[in-house]
Short mmCIF file of C-alpha atoms and ligand atoms in Angstrom, two decimals:
data_model
loop_
_atom_site.label_atom_id
_atom_site.label_comp_id
_atom_site.label_asym_id
_atom_site.label_seq_id
_atom_site.Cartn_x
_atom_site.Cartn_y
_atom_site.Cartn_z
CA MET A 1 -28.70 17.04 -0.76
CA LEU A 2 -29.45 14.99 -3.84
CA GLY A 3 -27.53 11.75 -4.18
CA PHE A 4 -26.22 9.97 -7.26
CA ASN A 5 -25.69 6.23 -7.61
CA PHE A 6 -24.10 4.99 -10.82
CA SER A 7 -23.04 1.41 -9.92
CA PHE A 8 -25.49 -0.07 -12.41
CA MET A 9 -23.76 1.81 -15.23
CA MET A 10 -20.49 0.03 -14.58
CA ALA A 11 -19.12 -3.05 -16.33
CA GLU A 12 -18.03 -4.63 -13.06
CA VAL A 13 -21.70 -4.84 -12.05
CA ILE A 14 -23.72 -5.16 -15.26
CA GLY A 15 -21.15 -6.88 -17.45
CA ALA A 16 -19.55 -6.11 -20.79
CA LYS A 17 -22.11 -3.49 -21.81
CA GLY A 18 -21.22 -1.28 -18.87
CA ILE A 19 -18.67 1.50 -18.55
CA THR A 20 -15.22 0.74 -17.17
CA GLU A 21 -13.10 2.94 -14.94
CA ARG A 22 -10.64 3.00 -17.79
CA GLY A 23 -13.44 4.32 -20.03
CA ILE A 24 -14.08 7.19 -17.61
CA GLU A 25 -10.33 7.80 -17.40
CA GLY A 26 -10.19 7.91 -21.19
CA ALA A 27 -12.80 10.68 -21.25
CA ARG A 28 -10.98 12.73 -18.60
CA SER A 29 -9.37 15.27 -20.92
CA LYS A 30 -12.68 15.88 -22.75
CA ALA A 31 -14.42 16.19 -19.39
CA LEU A 32 -11.84 18.72 -18.24
CA ALA A 33 -12.34 20.75 -21.39
CA ALA A 34 -16.12 20.66 -20.86
CA ILE A 35 -15.98 21.80 -17.25
CA SER A 36 -13.55 24.58 -18.01
CA GLU A 37 -15.81 25.76 -20.88
CA LEU A 38 -18.66 25.88 -18.36
CA LYS A 39 -16.65 27.67 -15.69
CA GLN A 40 -15.22 30.25 -18.04
CA LYS A 41 -18.76 31.26 -19.07
CA LYS A 42 -17.43 32.68 -22.30
CA ARG A 43 -20.64 32.16 -24.25
CA ALA A 44 -23.25 34.87 -24.05
CA GLU A 45 -25.98 32.33 -23.25
CA MET A 46 -24.55 31.25 -19.90
CA GLY A 47 -26.16 33.83 -17.64
CA TRP A 48 -28.37 31.10 -16.13
CA LEU A 49 -25.37 29.91 -14.13
CA ASP A 50 -25.64 33.08 -12.03
CA LEU A 51 -29.39 32.83 -11.36
CA PRO A 52 -29.00 31.19 -7.92
CA TRP A 53 -27.52 34.49 -6.63
CA GLN A 54 -30.16 36.84 -8.05
CA ASP A 55 -32.10 39.41 -6.06
CA THR A 56 -35.73 38.25 -5.78
CA SER A 57 -37.25 41.47 -4.45
CA ALA A 58 -38.95 42.44 -7.75
CA VAL A 59 -40.49 38.96 -8.00
CA LYS A 60 -41.77 39.16 -4.43
CA GLU A 61 -43.18 42.62 -5.07
CA GLN A 62 -45.13 41.43 -8.11
CA ALA A 63 -46.31 38.33 -6.24
CA ALA A 64 -47.64 40.52 -3.44
CA ARG A 65 -49.47 42.69 -5.98
CA LEU A 66 -51.03 39.72 -7.78
CA ARG A 67 -51.88 37.53 -4.79
CA ASP A 68 -55.34 39.01 -4.34
CA PHE A 69 -56.47 38.08 -7.83
CA GLU A 70 -58.80 35.10 -7.87
CA ASN A 71 -56.83 33.38 -10.63
CA PHE A 72 -53.43 33.48 -12.28
CA LEU A 73 -53.23 32.65 -15.98
CA LEU A 74 -49.80 31.96 -17.42
CA LEU A 75 -49.28 32.28 -21.16
CA GLY A 76 -46.03 30.84 -22.54
CA ILE A 77 -44.64 27.90 -24.46
CA GLY A 78 -41.60 25.61 -24.41
CA GLY A 79 -39.04 26.76 -21.87
CA SER A 80 -41.32 29.65 -20.95
CA ALA A 81 -44.03 27.32 -19.62
CA LEU A 82 -42.56 23.92 -18.75
CA GLY A 83 -40.50 25.23 -15.83
CA PRO A 84 -43.45 26.97 -14.12
CA LYS A 85 -45.64 23.91 -14.82
CA CYS A 86 -43.10 21.74 -13.11
CA VAL A 87 -42.91 24.10 -10.10
CA LEU A 88 -46.70 23.99 -9.79
CA GLU A 89 -47.09 20.22 -10.04
CA ALA A 90 -44.13 19.40 -7.80
CA LEU A 91 -44.83 21.92 -5.05
CA SER A 92 -48.60 22.29 -5.11
CA PRO A 93 -50.25 19.24 -6.67
CA LEU A 94 -53.99 19.59 -7.32
CA HIS A 95 -53.41 23.24 -6.56
CA ASN A 96 -56.75 24.57 -7.75
CA LEU A 97 -58.67 22.06 -5.63
CA LYS A 98 -56.58 22.19 -2.48
CA ARG A 99 -55.54 25.83 -2.30
CA ASP A 100 -56.52 28.24 0.42
CA LYS A 101 -58.54 30.72 -1.63
CA HIS A 102 -57.63 33.56 0.71
CA LYS A 103 -53.93 33.05 0.27
CA THR A 104 -53.25 31.98 -3.29
CA PRO A 105 -54.94 32.33 -6.68
CA GLY A 106 -56.03 29.39 -8.81
CA VAL A 107 -53.43 28.71 -11.48
CA PHE A 108 -53.96 27.95 -15.17
CA ILE A 109 -51.15 27.42 -17.65
CA TYR A 110 -52.04 27.85 -21.31
CA ASP A 111 -49.02 26.60 -23.25
CA ASN A 112 -50.45 25.68 -26.61
CA VAL A 113 -52.65 27.21 -29.28
CA ASP A 114 -55.48 24.73 -28.87
CA PRO A 115 -58.63 26.90 -28.92
CA SER A 116 -60.65 24.33 -27.00
CA THR A 117 -58.21 24.52 -24.07
CA LEU A 118 -58.47 28.29 -23.98
CA GLU A 119 -62.24 28.02 -24.16
CA SER A 120 -62.23 25.58 -21.24
CA ILE A 121 -60.04 27.84 -19.13
CA LEU A 122 -62.11 30.92 -19.90
CA SER A 123 -65.28 29.04 -19.04
CA VAL A 124 -64.12 28.45 -15.44
CA ILE A 125 -62.40 31.73 -14.61
CA ASP A 126 -63.64 35.26 -14.30
CA ILE A 127 -61.12 36.95 -16.58
CA GLU A 128 -61.55 40.31 -14.87
CA LYS A 129 -60.45 38.74 -11.60
CA THR A 130 -57.47 37.07 -13.26
CA ALA A 131 -53.83 38.12 -13.24
CA VAL A 132 -52.15 37.27 -16.53
CA ASN A 133 -48.45 36.48 -16.73
CA VAL A 134 -47.24 36.59 -20.33
CA ILE A 135 -43.85 34.88 -20.53
CA SER A 136 -41.79 35.21 -23.67
CA LYS A 137 -38.07 35.87 -23.66
CA SER A 138 -38.14 37.00 -27.29
CA GLY A 139 -41.45 38.77 -26.90
CA GLY A 140 -42.45 37.51 -30.32
CA THR A 141 -43.49 33.86 -30.10
CA ALA A 142 -46.67 33.50 -32.16
CA GLU A 143 -48.33 30.96 -29.83
CA THR A 144 -47.91 33.12 -26.75
CA ILE A 145 -48.51 36.46 -28.39
CA SER A 146 -51.75 35.37 -30.06
CA ALA A 147 -53.16 34.24 -26.69
CA PHE A 148 -51.98 37.51 -25.15
CA MET A 149 -53.78 39.53 -27.84
CA ILE A 150 -57.02 37.62 -27.23
CA ILE A 151 -56.87 38.01 -23.46
CA PHE A 152 -55.82 41.65 -23.71
CA GLU A 153 -58.92 42.40 -25.73
CA LYS A 154 -61.16 40.43 -23.35
CA LEU A 155 -59.79 42.49 -20.50
CA ALA A 156 -60.36 45.68 -22.47
CA GLY A 157 -56.69 46.50 -22.05
CA ARG A 158 -56.73 46.62 -18.21
CA LYS A 159 -53.00 46.91 -17.73
CA GLU A 160 -53.12 46.19 -14.00
CA ASN A 161 -54.07 42.57 -14.68
CA PHE A 162 -50.84 41.87 -16.56
CA VAL A 163 -47.23 41.16 -15.81
CA LEU A 164 -44.92 40.61 -18.76
CA THR A 165 -41.87 38.42 -18.20
CA THR A 166 -39.49 39.12 -21.05
CA ASP A 167 -36.08 40.29 -22.18
CA PRO A 168 -34.97 43.37 -20.21
CA GLU A 169 -34.24 45.36 -23.35
CA LYS A 170 -35.50 43.84 -26.58
CA GLY A 171 -38.79 42.76 -28.15
CA ASP A 172 -42.38 43.89 -28.42
CA LEU A 173 -43.34 42.83 -24.90
CA ARG A 174 -40.54 44.99 -23.53
CA LYS A 175 -41.91 47.92 -25.55
CA LEU A 176 -45.34 47.32 -24.01
CA ALA A 177 -43.74 47.17 -20.58
CA SER A 178 -42.14 50.55 -21.19
CA GLY A 179 -45.65 51.79 -21.96
CA GLY A 180 -46.79 51.07 -18.43
CA MET A 181 -47.41 47.35 -18.03
CA ALA A 182 -45.73 45.64 -15.09
CA SER A 183 -42.81 43.47 -16.08
CA LEU A 184 -40.11 41.15 -14.84
CA PRO A 185 -36.88 40.42 -16.66
CA VAL A 186 -35.59 37.20 -18.14
CA PRO A 187 -31.98 38.23 -17.51
CA PRO A 188 -29.39 38.36 -20.29
CA GLY A 189 -27.82 35.04 -21.13
CA VAL A 190 -30.84 33.05 -19.95
CA GLY A 191 -32.55 31.07 -22.72
CA GLY A 192 -36.07 29.69 -22.33
CA ARG A 193 -35.19 26.17 -21.27
CA TYR A 194 -32.60 27.41 -18.76
CA SER A 195 -34.96 30.01 -17.30
CA VAL A 196 -36.95 28.21 -14.61
CA LEU A 197 -34.86 29.71 -11.80
CA SER A 198 -35.39 33.24 -13.18
CA PRO A 199 -38.63 35.22 -12.66
CA VAL A 200 -40.14 32.76 -15.20
CA GLY A 201 -40.47 30.09 -12.49
CA LEU A 202 -39.99 32.17 -9.35
CA LEU A 203 -43.11 34.33 -9.68
CA LEU A 204 -45.39 31.30 -9.84
CA ALA A 205 -43.52 29.70 -6.93
CA GLU A 206 -44.19 32.78 -4.80
CA LEU A 207 -47.82 32.92 -5.86
CA ILE A 208 -48.51 29.36 -4.79
CA GLY A 209 -47.10 30.17 -1.38
CA MET A 210 -43.51 28.98 -1.75
CA ASP A 211 -40.39 30.92 -0.88
CA SER A 212 -38.56 31.38 -4.19
CA GLY A 213 -35.39 31.89 -2.13
CA GLU A 214 -35.52 28.20 -1.20
CA LEU A 215 -35.35 27.17 -4.87
CA LEU A 216 -32.30 29.38 -5.25
CA ARG A 217 -30.71 28.18 -2.01
CA GLY A 218 -31.00 24.61 -3.28
CA ALA A 219 -29.36 25.58 -6.58
CA ARG A 220 -26.57 27.44 -4.77
CA ASP A 221 -25.88 24.46 -2.53
CA ILE A 222 -25.35 22.10 -5.44
CA HIS A 223 -23.50 24.58 -7.63
CA GLU A 224 -19.99 24.19 -6.16
CA LYS A 225 -20.09 20.40 -6.38
CA CYS A 226 -21.02 20.66 -10.04
CA MET A 227 -17.98 22.85 -10.74
CA SER A 228 -15.36 20.35 -9.55
CA GLU A 229 -12.82 19.29 -12.16
CA ASP A 230 -12.63 15.82 -10.67
CA VAL A 231 -15.08 13.68 -12.67
CA LEU A 232 -15.71 11.34 -9.76
CA LYS A 233 -16.48 14.21 -7.38
CA ASN A 234 -18.67 16.23 -9.71
CA PRO A 235 -22.11 14.57 -10.09
CA ALA A 236 -23.17 16.66 -13.11
CA LEU A 237 -19.91 16.02 -14.93
CA LEU A 238 -20.02 12.32 -14.10
CA PHE A 239 -23.62 12.12 -15.32
CA ALA A 240 -22.61 13.83 -18.57
CA VAL A 241 -19.55 11.61 -19.07
CA LEU A 242 -21.59 8.44 -18.44
CA VAL A 243 -24.35 9.28 -20.92
CA TYR A 244 -21.77 10.47 -23.43
CA LEU A 245 -19.77 7.22 -23.13
CA MET A 246 -22.90 5.10 -23.31
CA GLN A 247 -23.74 6.73 -26.60
CA SER A 248 -20.28 6.86 -28.12
CA LEU A 249 -19.11 3.40 -26.99
CA GLU A 250 -22.34 1.42 -26.72
CA GLY A 251 -24.70 3.20 -29.11
CA ARG A 252 -27.17 3.96 -26.33
CA GLY A 253 -28.53 7.28 -27.49
CA MET A 254 -31.83 7.34 -25.57
CA ASP A 255 -32.06 8.63 -22.03
CA VAL A 256 -35.19 7.84 -20.07
CA LEU A 257 -35.98 10.00 -17.05
CA PHE A 258 -37.88 7.81 -14.61
CA PRO A 259 -38.95 9.66 -11.45
CA TYR A 260 -40.96 7.62 -8.95
CA SER A 261 -43.44 10.36 -8.18
CA ASP A 262 -46.53 11.80 -9.82
CA ARG A 263 -45.37 15.18 -8.60
CA LEU A 264 -42.33 14.87 -10.87
CA ARG A 265 -44.26 13.95 -14.03
CA ALA A 266 -43.95 17.54 -15.28
CA PHE A 267 -40.29 17.49 -14.27
CA SER A 268 -39.83 14.62 -16.70
CA GLU A 269 -41.36 16.78 -19.45
CA TRP A 270 -39.23 19.76 -18.46
CA PHE A 271 -36.09 17.61 -18.63
CA CYS A 272 -37.07 16.24 -22.04
CA GLN A 273 -37.38 19.69 -23.55
CA LEU A 274 -34.07 20.77 -22.02
CA TRP A 275 -32.28 17.65 -23.23
CA ALA A 276 -33.82 17.51 -26.72
CA GLU A 277 -33.60 21.14 -27.72
CA SER A 278 -30.14 21.54 -26.22
CA LEU A 279 -28.50 18.40 -27.55
CA GLY A 280 -30.13 17.52 -30.86
CA LYS A 281 -28.08 19.23 -33.54
CA ASN A 282 -25.47 18.73 -36.27
CA GLY A 283 -26.64 15.15 -36.72
CA LEU A 284 -25.68 14.47 -33.09
CA GLY A 285 -27.62 14.32 -29.87
CA LEU A 286 -29.29 12.19 -27.28
CA THR A 287 -32.99 11.43 -27.30
CA PRO A 288 -34.89 11.97 -24.04
CA TYR A 289 -37.87 9.95 -23.03
CA PRO A 290 -40.27 11.00 -20.25
CA SER A 291 -41.58 8.43 -17.84
CA VAL A 292 -43.05 7.98 -14.38
CA GLY A 293 -42.67 5.15 -11.90
CA THR A 294 -44.29 2.94 -10.91
CA THR A 295 -46.87 3.56 -13.66
CA ASP A 296 -44.51 2.89 -16.55
CA GLN A 297 -43.33 -0.40 -15.06
CA HIS A 298 -46.62 -1.61 -16.51
CA SER A 299 -46.08 0.10 -19.81
CA GLN A 300 -42.42 0.55 -20.76
CA VAL A 301 -40.17 -1.70 -18.67
CA GLN A 302 -40.70 -4.76 -20.87
CA LEU A 303 -39.26 -2.78 -23.78
CA TRP A 304 -36.37 -1.48 -21.71
CA MET A 305 -35.50 -5.00 -20.48
CA GLU A 306 -35.72 -6.91 -23.74
CA GLY A 307 -36.08 -4.39 -26.53
CA PRO A 308 -33.29 -2.65 -28.44
CA ALA A 309 -30.20 -2.05 -26.31
CA ASP A 310 -30.33 1.68 -26.99
CA LYS A 311 -31.36 3.21 -23.67
CA VAL A 312 -29.97 4.46 -20.38
CA ILE A 313 -32.55 4.66 -17.61
CA VAL A 314 -32.20 7.49 -15.10
CA PHE A 315 -34.21 6.66 -12.00
CA MET A 316 -35.23 9.36 -9.56
CA ARG A 317 -35.83 7.86 -6.15
CA VAL A 318 -37.76 9.89 -3.58
CA GLU A 319 -36.78 9.18 0.03
CA ASP A 320 -39.56 11.02 1.83
CA TYR A 321 -42.93 11.51 0.13
CA GLY A 322 -44.18 13.76 2.89
CA ALA A 323 -47.25 11.52 3.30
CA ASP A 324 -47.92 7.84 3.73
CA PHE A 325 -50.67 5.27 4.14
CA ARG A 326 -50.30 2.06 6.08
CA ILE A 327 -51.79 -0.91 4.25
CA PRO A 328 -54.30 -2.34 6.75
CA ASP A 329 -54.86 -5.84 8.12
CA VAL A 330 -57.64 -6.86 5.79
CA PHE A 331 -58.02 -9.87 3.49
CA VAL A 332 -55.29 -11.73 5.43
CA GLU A 333 -56.39 -15.07 4.03
CA TYR A 334 -55.24 -14.13 0.52
CA ALA A 335 -51.51 -14.60 -0.10
CA ASN A 336 -51.39 -11.85 -2.76
CA MET A 337 -52.73 -9.37 -0.23
CA ALA A 338 -51.46 -10.60 3.14
CA PHE A 339 -47.80 -9.79 2.52
CA LEU A 340 -48.64 -6.14 1.87
CA ARG A 341 -50.31 -5.43 5.21
CA GLY A 342 -48.39 -3.38 7.73
CA HIS A 343 -46.25 -1.76 5.05
CA GLY A 344 -46.61 1.84 3.98
CA LEU A 345 -47.37 2.79 0.38
CA SER A 346 -44.00 4.53 0.44
CA ASP A 347 -42.33 1.18 1.32
CA LEU A 348 -43.98 -0.35 -1.73
CA ILE A 349 -43.06 2.39 -4.19
CA LYS A 350 -39.46 2.44 -2.93
CA ALA A 351 -39.23 -1.35 -3.08
CA GLU A 352 -40.52 -1.29 -6.65
CA GLU A 353 -38.01 1.37 -7.62
CA GLU A 354 -35.08 -0.54 -6.14
CA ALA A 355 -36.26 -3.82 -7.60
CA THR A 356 -36.62 -2.36 -11.09
CA GLU A 357 -33.12 -0.89 -10.96
CA LEU A 358 -31.73 -4.30 -10.10
CA ALA A 359 -33.87 -6.21 -12.59
CA LEU A 360 -32.59 -3.96 -15.38
CA ALA A 361 -29.01 -4.29 -14.16
CA LYS A 362 -29.33 -8.09 -14.07
CA ALA A 363 -30.46 -7.96 -17.70
CA GLY A 364 -27.32 -5.93 -18.52
CA ARG A 365 -29.37 -2.76 -18.99
CA PRO A 366 -27.49 0.28 -17.67
CA ASN A 367 -29.23 2.58 -15.26
CA MET A 368 -28.37 5.16 -12.65
CA THR A 369 -30.27 6.80 -9.82
CA ILE A 370 -30.64 10.32 -8.54
CA THR A 371 -31.91 10.21 -4.97
CA VAL A 372 -34.17 13.05 -3.87
CA PRO A 373 -34.56 13.47 -0.08
CA GLY A 374 -37.98 15.12 -0.48
CA ILE A 375 -39.98 17.12 -3.01
CA ASP A 376 -39.75 20.65 -1.70
CA ALA A 377 -38.55 23.97 -3.08
CA TYR A 378 -35.01 23.45 -1.81
CA HIS A 379 -34.51 20.07 -3.48
CA LEU A 380 -36.38 21.13 -6.62
CA GLY A 381 -33.90 24.00 -6.97
CA GLN A 382 -31.08 21.46 -6.76
CA MET A 383 -32.71 19.25 -9.37
CA PHE A 384 -33.20 22.10 -11.84
CA HIS A 385 -29.64 23.37 -11.48
CA PHE A 386 -28.11 19.89 -11.57
CA PHE A 387 -29.86 18.89 -14.80
CA GLU A 388 -29.18 22.24 -16.48
CA ILE A 389 -25.48 21.93 -15.74
CA ALA A 390 -25.42 18.25 -16.78
CA THR A 391 -27.12 19.18 -20.07
CA ALA A 392 -24.67 21.97 -20.85
CA LEU A 393 -21.72 19.68 -20.04
CA THR A 394 -23.12 16.89 -22.23
CA GLY A 395 -23.44 19.40 -25.07
CA PHE A 396 -19.81 20.43 -24.63
CA LEU A 397 -18.72 16.78 -24.61
CA LEU A 398 -20.63 16.26 -27.86
CA GLY A 399 -18.99 19.37 -29.31
CA ILE A 400 -22.25 21.23 -29.91
CA ASN A 401 -23.75 24.49 -28.69
CA PRO A 402 -26.35 23.44 -26.08
CA PHE A 403 -27.94 26.89 -25.95
CA ASP A 404 -29.29 27.52 -29.45
CA GLN A 405 -32.11 25.92 -31.46
CA PRO A 406 -31.47 26.96 -35.07
CA SER A 407 -33.66 24.32 -36.65
CA VAL A 408 -36.98 25.33 -35.16
CA GLU A 409 -36.82 28.47 -37.29
CA GLU A 410 -37.86 27.03 -40.68
CA GLY A 411 -41.17 25.75 -39.30
CA LYS A 412 -41.78 29.23 -37.88
CA ARG A 413 -41.03 30.87 -41.25
CA LEU A 414 -43.42 28.54 -43.07
CA THR A 415 -46.11 29.30 -40.47
CA PHE A 416 -45.54 33.04 -40.93
CA GLY A 417 -46.10 32.53 -44.66
CA LEU A 418 -49.38 30.70 -44.07
CA MET A 419 -50.55 33.32 -41.59
CA GLY A 420 -49.84 36.15 -44.03
CA LYS A 421 -46.86 37.82 -42.37
CA LYS A 422 -45.30 40.39 -44.67
CA GLY A 423 -42.05 39.25 -46.26
CA PHE A 424 -42.89 35.53 -46.05
CA GLU A 425 -45.00 35.22 -49.24
CA ASP A 426 -42.54 32.72 -50.78
CA LYS A 427 -42.92 30.49 -47.72
CA LYS A 428 -46.69 30.47 -48.22
CA ARG A 429 -46.18 29.36 -51.84
CA GLU A 430 -43.80 26.62 -50.68
CA VAL A 431 -46.36 25.16 -48.27
CA GLU A 432 -49.10 25.33 -50.88
CA GLU A 433 -46.97 23.53 -53.45
CA ALA A 434 -46.10 20.84 -50.92
CA ARG A 435 -49.77 20.53 -50.00
CA ALA A 436 -50.74 20.03 -53.64
CA GLY A 437 -48.24 17.17 -53.93
CA LYS A 438 -49.51 15.29 -50.87
CA THR A 439 -51.33 11.98 -51.20
CA PHE A 440 -54.49 11.77 -49.10
CA LEU A 441 -56.39 8.63 -48.36
CA VAL A 442 -60.01 8.97 -47.37
CA LEU A 443 -60.51 6.46 -44.55
O1 PA5 B 1 -36.07 26.74 -24.67
C1 PA5 B 1 -36.25 27.57 -25.54
O2 PA5 B 1 -35.41 28.43 -25.82
C2 PA5 B 1 -37.57 27.59 -26.28
O3 PA5 B 1 -38.31 26.45 -26.00
C3 PA5 B 1 -38.36 28.82 -25.88
O4 PA5 B 1 -38.57 28.81 -24.51
C4 PA5 B 1 -39.69 28.87 -26.60
O5 PA5 B 1 -39.50 28.81 -27.98
C5 PA5 B 1 -40.45 30.13 -26.23
O6 PA5 B 1 -39.69 31.24 -26.54
P1 PA5 B 1 -40.00 32.65 -25.96
O7 PA5 B 1 -39.74 32.60 -24.51
O8 PA5 B 1 -39.07 33.58 -26.66
O9 PA5 B 1 -41.42 32.94 -26.26
#
């Protein structure tokens, strides 16, 4: 199971800028209201809480059908791509180089509209031997749909190459699915950023040779703990209360996710999207910041130690990396090298993680640590479910709806205007007027 250590958030350890037990006690009634809002599942967008118990047979069936393709190209954006990306990087790093070509396709994730990326992907795959997974809950996201249209034409409409992961009832992709293209559902009440444990993330997991059931088993195993009404026994609620108090009492509105693993770099990005899009609204919110240890010790830690006192650092400590290298007995005459010999690289990365926690704490900089026994499907499932629940609870503590994203709409409407969508002519004019008023410097 994951572990959670929050000592370095507390005033008794880090001094006056920390949280007191009385502070946690003071938030108890709000915390109770938040957990009961979660448990009652009254909002329509809370179907993701049931994902750990879903039937995975349709996902497995599609995976079996697609496994013989040489490549797997995923088209999606935001919550419809970051989850699968995270599954790929955590569970099968360097997948395309290390994979067994007889067992699993090469994987490419196109989650932007950068034409040069699409060109690069198409230059290394044989599109006819490629399975294409189009993921869009709404079925109408311009970035994803435009790529789909291009690939569909390149494949001359060969339906058997596609699987559409979309809303079970609504949207254009669903209509296409009814016309004979294979599909998987993003179940009701599951928004993009809460969808990784739905077919959105599970199909890719199966295709890279993982058992999607393990992701779900991990999520199930952490679920009950995250439903407890006792703040000190519920890690997700405690996490939410601590970040909430740090912001409301100490003005620390930035949360840095700092996993000590390259395999969790994409997890950091996934968390940032979940946290930002869920919590930034009504003039409120918490700002996420993605990071990776030890790399960012040489990039960011100076700022965190001595810069503005506006951050909470969330370490993720990995106990077992599943691999290790012993540092050999060479260069023993050099003091800067001799002390390293005999240790494993995993000793060094863990020592650096622990040391950085303490150094920050000594400087009065609050931090907490999620411990991860190992990076496998089971623990990744726990991590996804834990952070989704913690995000929803933080939203409830802030008094906002953590499941919508109303303010991304205006940018979409202005884009529609520029791209000539019917009914958005006034938006086109608005952009053009703004453009005319811009000041350009030729450099
Ligand atoms: O988290 C979200 O809800 C968003 O980031 C969506 O995932 C993103 O906008 C893509 O939406 P869709 O899946 O409808 O294409």
